[in-house]
Coordinates of C-alpha atoms in Angstrom, one line a residue:
M1297 CA -22.1 4.4 26.5
K1298 CA -24.1 3.9 23.3
I1299 CA -23.9 6.6 20.5
K1300 CA -27.6 7.3 20.9
D1301 CA -26.8 8.4 24.5
T1302 CA -24.3 11.1 23.4
V1303 CA -25.3 14.7 22.6
L1304 CA -27.1 14.6 19.3
S1305 CA -24.8 17.1 17.6
D1306 CA -21.7 14.9 18.6
R1307 CA -22.9 11.8 16.9
P1308 CA -20.8 10.9 13.9
R1309 CA -23.8 10.9 11.4
E1310 CA -25.3 14.0 12.7
K1311 CA -21.9 15.7 12.7
L1312 CA -21.3 14.7 9.1
Q1313 CA -24.7 16.2 8.1
R1314 CA -24.0 19.4 10.0
L1315 CA -20.4 20.1 9.2
G1316 CA -19.5 17.8 6.2
V1317 CA -17.5 14.5 6.0
R1318 CA -14.1 16.3 6.4
A1319 CA -15.0 17.6 9.8
L1320 CA -15.0 14.0 11.1
N1321 CA -11.9 12.4 12.7
D1322 CA -10.6 8.9 11.9
T1323 CA -12.6 7.2 14.7
E1324 CA -15.9 8.9 13.8
L1325 CA -15.5 7.9 10.1
L1326 CA -14.8 4.3 11.0
A1327 CA -17.7 4.3 13.4
I1328 CA -20.2 5.3 10.7
L1329 CA -18.9 2.4 8.6
L1330 CA -19.4 0.0 11.6
R1331 CA -23.0 1.5 12.1
S1332 CA -23.6 -0.2 15.5
G1333 CA -21.7 -1.5 18.5
T1334 CA -22.1 -4.4 20.8
L1335 CA -23.1 -5.0 24.4
G1336 CA -21.1 -2.4 26.4
K1337 CA -19.5 -1.0 23.4
S1338 CA -20.6 1.8 21.1
A1339 CA -19.5 1.9 17.4
L1340 CA -17.2 4.7 18.4
D1341 CA -15.6 2.4 21.1
L1342 CA -15.1 -0.3 18.5
A1343 CA -13.7 2.1 16.0
R1344 CA -11.3 3.4 18.6
E1345 CA -10.2 -0.2 19.5
I1346 CA -9.5 -1.0 15.9
L1347 CA -7.4 2.2 15.4
N1348 CA -5.6 1.4 18.5
L1349 CA -4.6 -2.0 17.2
C1350 CA -3.4 -0.9 13.9
G1351 CA -2.1 2.5 15.0
S1352 CA -3.7 4.7 12.2
L1353 CA -6.1 4.4 9.2
N1354 CA -3.1 4.0 7.0
N1355 CA -2.2 0.7 8.7
L1356 CA -5.7 -0.6 8.6
P1357 CA -5.3 -2.7 5.5
A1358 CA -2.6 -4.7 7.4
L1359 CA -5.4 -6.3 9.5
D1360 CA -6.9 -9.4 8.2
D1361 CA -10.3 -11.0 8.7
Q1362 CA -9.0 -13.2 11.6
T1363 CA -7.4 -10.3 13.5
L1364 CA -10.6 -8.0 13.1
T1365 CA -13.0 -10.8 14.3
E1366 CA -10.9 -11.4 17.5
I1367 CA -12.2 -8.0 18.7
K1368 CA -15.3 -8.4 20.7
G1369 CA -18.2 -7.0 18.6
I1370 CA -16.6 -7.4 15.3
K1371 CA -18.2 -10.2 13.4
T1372 CA -17.5 -11.5 9.9
A1373 CA -20.0 -9.1 8.3
K1374 CA -18.3 -6.0 9.8
A1375 CA -14.9 -7.3 9.1
S1376 CA -15.9 -7.9 5.5
E1377 CA -17.2 -4.4 5.2
I1378 CA -14.0 -2.9 6.7
L1379 CA -11.8 -5.1 4.4
A1380 CA -13.9 -4.0 1.3
M1381 CA -13.5 -0.4 2.2
C1382 CA -9.7 -0.7 2.4
E1383 CA -9.6 -2.5 -1.0
I1384 CA -11.9 0.3 -2.6
S1385 CA -9.5 2.8 -1.2
R1386 CA -6.5 1.0 -2.6
R1387 CA -8.0 0.7 -6.1
M1388 CA -8.9 4.5 -6.2
A1389 CA -5.4 5.3 -5.3
Q1390 CA -3.9 3.0 -7.9
E1391 CA -6.2 4.4 -10.7
A1392 CA -5.2 8.0 -9.7
S1393 CA -1.5 7.1 -9.6
L1394 CA -1.3 5.2 -13.0
E1395 CA -2.3 8.4 -14.9
V1396 CA 0.8 10.5 -14.1
N1397 CA 4.4 10.7 -15.3
V1398 CA 6.1 8.8 -12.4
I1399 CA 9.3 10.6 -13.0
D1400 CA 7.9 14.2 -12.8
Q1401 CA 5.6 13.2 -9.9
P1402 CA 7.6 10.4 -8.0
S1403 CA 5.4 10.9 -4.8
R1404 CA 2.3 9.6 -6.5
L1405 CA 4.0 6.4 -7.4
V1406 CA 5.4 6.1 -3.9
H1407 CA 2.0 6.7 -2.4
W1408 CA 0.4 4.0 -4.6
L1409 CA 3.3 1.5 -3.9
K1410 CA 3.1 1.9 -0.1
K1411 CA -0.7 1.2 -0.4
E1412 CA -0.1 -1.8 -2.7
L1413 CA 2.8 -3.5 -0.8
G1414 CA 3.5 -1.6 2.4
S1415 CA 1.2 -3.8 4.5
A1416 CA 2.3 -7.1 3.0
Q1417 CA 3.3 -9.6 5.6
Q1418 CA 5.9 -11.3 3.3
E1419 CA 8.4 -9.7 1.2
Q1420 CA 7.2 -9.2 -2.5
F1421 CA 9.0 -8.3 -5.6
M1422 CA 7.0 -6.2 -8.2
V1423 CA 7.9 -5.0 -11.8
V1424 CA 6.2 -1.7 -12.8
F1425 CA 6.0 -1.3 -16.6
L1426 CA 6.2 2.2 -18.3
N1427 CA 5.7 3.5 -21.7
T1428 CA 7.9 6.1 -23.5
K1429 CA 6.1 9.0 -21.5
N1430 CA 6.9 7.2 -18.2
H1431 CA 3.3 6.4 -17.6
I1432 CA 2.5 3.2 -15.9
I1433 CA 0.9 0.7 -18.4
G1434 CA 1.0 -2.3 -16.0
H1435 CA 2.5 -4.0 -13.1
K1436 CA 3.1 -7.6 -11.8
I1437 CA 4.3 -9.3 -8.7
L1438 CA 7.0 -11.8 -9.7
Y1439 CA 8.1 -13.2 -6.4
T1440 CA 6.8 -13.6 -2.9
G1441 CA 8.9 -14.6 0.1
G1442 CA 12.6 -14.1 0.9
L1443 CA 14.3 -12.6 -2.1
D1444 CA 17.9 -13.1 -3.2
R1445 CA 20.0 -12.7 -6.3
S1446 CA 19.5 -16.2 -7.4
I1447 CA 15.7 -15.8 -7.2
V1448 CA 15.3 -12.5 -9.0
H1449 CA 16.5 -13.4 -12.5
P1450 CA 16.7 -10.7 -15.2
R1451 CA 15.4 -13.2 -17.8
E1452 CA 12.1 -13.4 -15.9
V1453 CA 11.8 -9.7 -15.3
Y1454 CA 12.5 -8.6 -18.8
K1455 CA 10.3 -11.4 -20.3
E1456 CA 7.3 -9.8 -18.6
A1457 CA 8.5 -6.3 -19.8
L1458 CA 8.6 -7.6 -23.4
K1459 CA 5.0 -9.1 -23.2
V1460 CA 3.6 -5.5 -22.6
S1461 CA 6.0 -3.6 -24.9
A1462 CA 7.4 -1.7 -21.8
A1463 CA 9.9 1.0 -22.7
R1464 CA 11.2 1.3 -19.2
I1465 CA 10.7 -0.5 -15.9
I1466 CA 10.9 0.2 -12.2
V1467 CA 11.3 -2.7 -9.8
V1468 CA 9.9 -2.5 -6.3
H1469 CA 10.0 -4.8 -3.3
N1470 CA 8.7 -4.3 0.3
H1471 CA 10.5 -4.8 3.7
P1472 CA 7.8 -6.1 6.1
S1473 CA 10.0 -5.1 9.0
G1474 CA 9.5 -1.5 8.1
D1475 CA 13.2 -0.8 7.8
V1476 CA 13.8 0.3 4.2
S1477 CA 17.6 0.3 4.5
P1478 CA 19.0 -1.6 1.5
S1479 CA 20.8 -4.9 2.0
E1480 CA 23.9 -5.9 0.1
N1481 CA 21.7 -8.2 -2.0
D1482 CA 19.5 -5.3 -2.8
H1483 CA 22.5 -3.6 -4.3
L1484 CA 23.4 -6.7 -6.2
V1485 CA 20.0 -7.2 -7.6
T1486 CA 19.9 -3.6 -8.7
K1487 CA 23.2 -3.7 -10.6
V1488 CA 22.3 -7.0 -12.4
L1489 CA 19.0 -5.6 -13.5
Q1490 CA 20.6 -2.4 -14.7
E1491 CA 23.1 -4.2 -16.8
A1492 CA 20.4 -6.5 -18.2
G1493 CA 18.2 -3.4 -19.0
D1494 CA 21.0 -1.7 -20.8
T1495 CA 21.6 -4.8 -23.0
M1496 CA 17.9 -5.3 -23.7
G1497 CA 17.2 -1.5 -24.4
I1498 CA 14.7 -1.4 -21.6
P1499 CA 16.4 0.6 -18.9
L1500 CA 15.8 0.1 -15.2
L1501 CA 14.7 3.6 -13.9
D1502 CA 14.9 2.7 -10.3
H1503 CA 14.6 0.0 -7.7
L1504 CA 12.5 1.1 -4.8
I1505 CA 12.3 -0.4 -1.3
V1506 CA 9.0 0.4 0.5
S1507 CA 7.2 0.0 3.7
H1508 CA 4.3 1.8 5.4
F1509 CA 6.9 4.0 7.1
G1510 CA 8.8 5.2 4.0
Y1511 CA 10.8 4.2 1.0
T1512 CA 14.3 4.1 -0.3
S1513 CA 15.5 4.8 -3.8
M1514 CA 18.4 2.7 -5.1
R1515 CA 18.9 5.0 -7.9
Q1516 CA 19.5 7.9 -5.6
I1517 CA 21.9 5.7 -3.5
L1518 CA 23.9 4.6 -6.4
K1519 CA 24.3 8.1 -7.7
K1520 CA 26.1 9.0 -4.5
D1521 CA 28.3 5.9 -4.6

């Protein structure tokens, strides 16, 4: 069924005009972005198929151009528009998160980090730089791929912190599997960086492990030990 064959008031664009954008469900919002369907599929059908593939809007950034264009009716142009929308959303979330005290409002930081690293297909290690007010002044991905104690070297981490005159740091890495349980190596990396930070006078506030499904704070775990 084509969208034009549905009841006028049920069409996504007309529903938006009548009830406001917040009245639309995820499928309807994505259908508006797609604009049109293909032979035998409406824009709503395509939107539903995309969301079934990724599970939810939150997981949409995990889809790449190749995966999207494998769906019948999604060509390069539509895939590019979807990916651009995901990137705009990520950058807006980043801007909002960078302006808060990450210690007073840790949920804002975690939300941003899940957007930034949660959908990455490879393990990535990021350093987040903070000023004396615990506001984020920058961040940098230092390593990509399997991480171990020999790869994550305090010298490299704190060299970057000194470049931006950071007062404190938080380190973050993702678990592509979705399981945010810390490994023995995660414990070792945290302790090594803590010791180096105390020596440098740039304390490590936390080591976070994130995925789309949640996060773990090594700081909280070490407090219990």
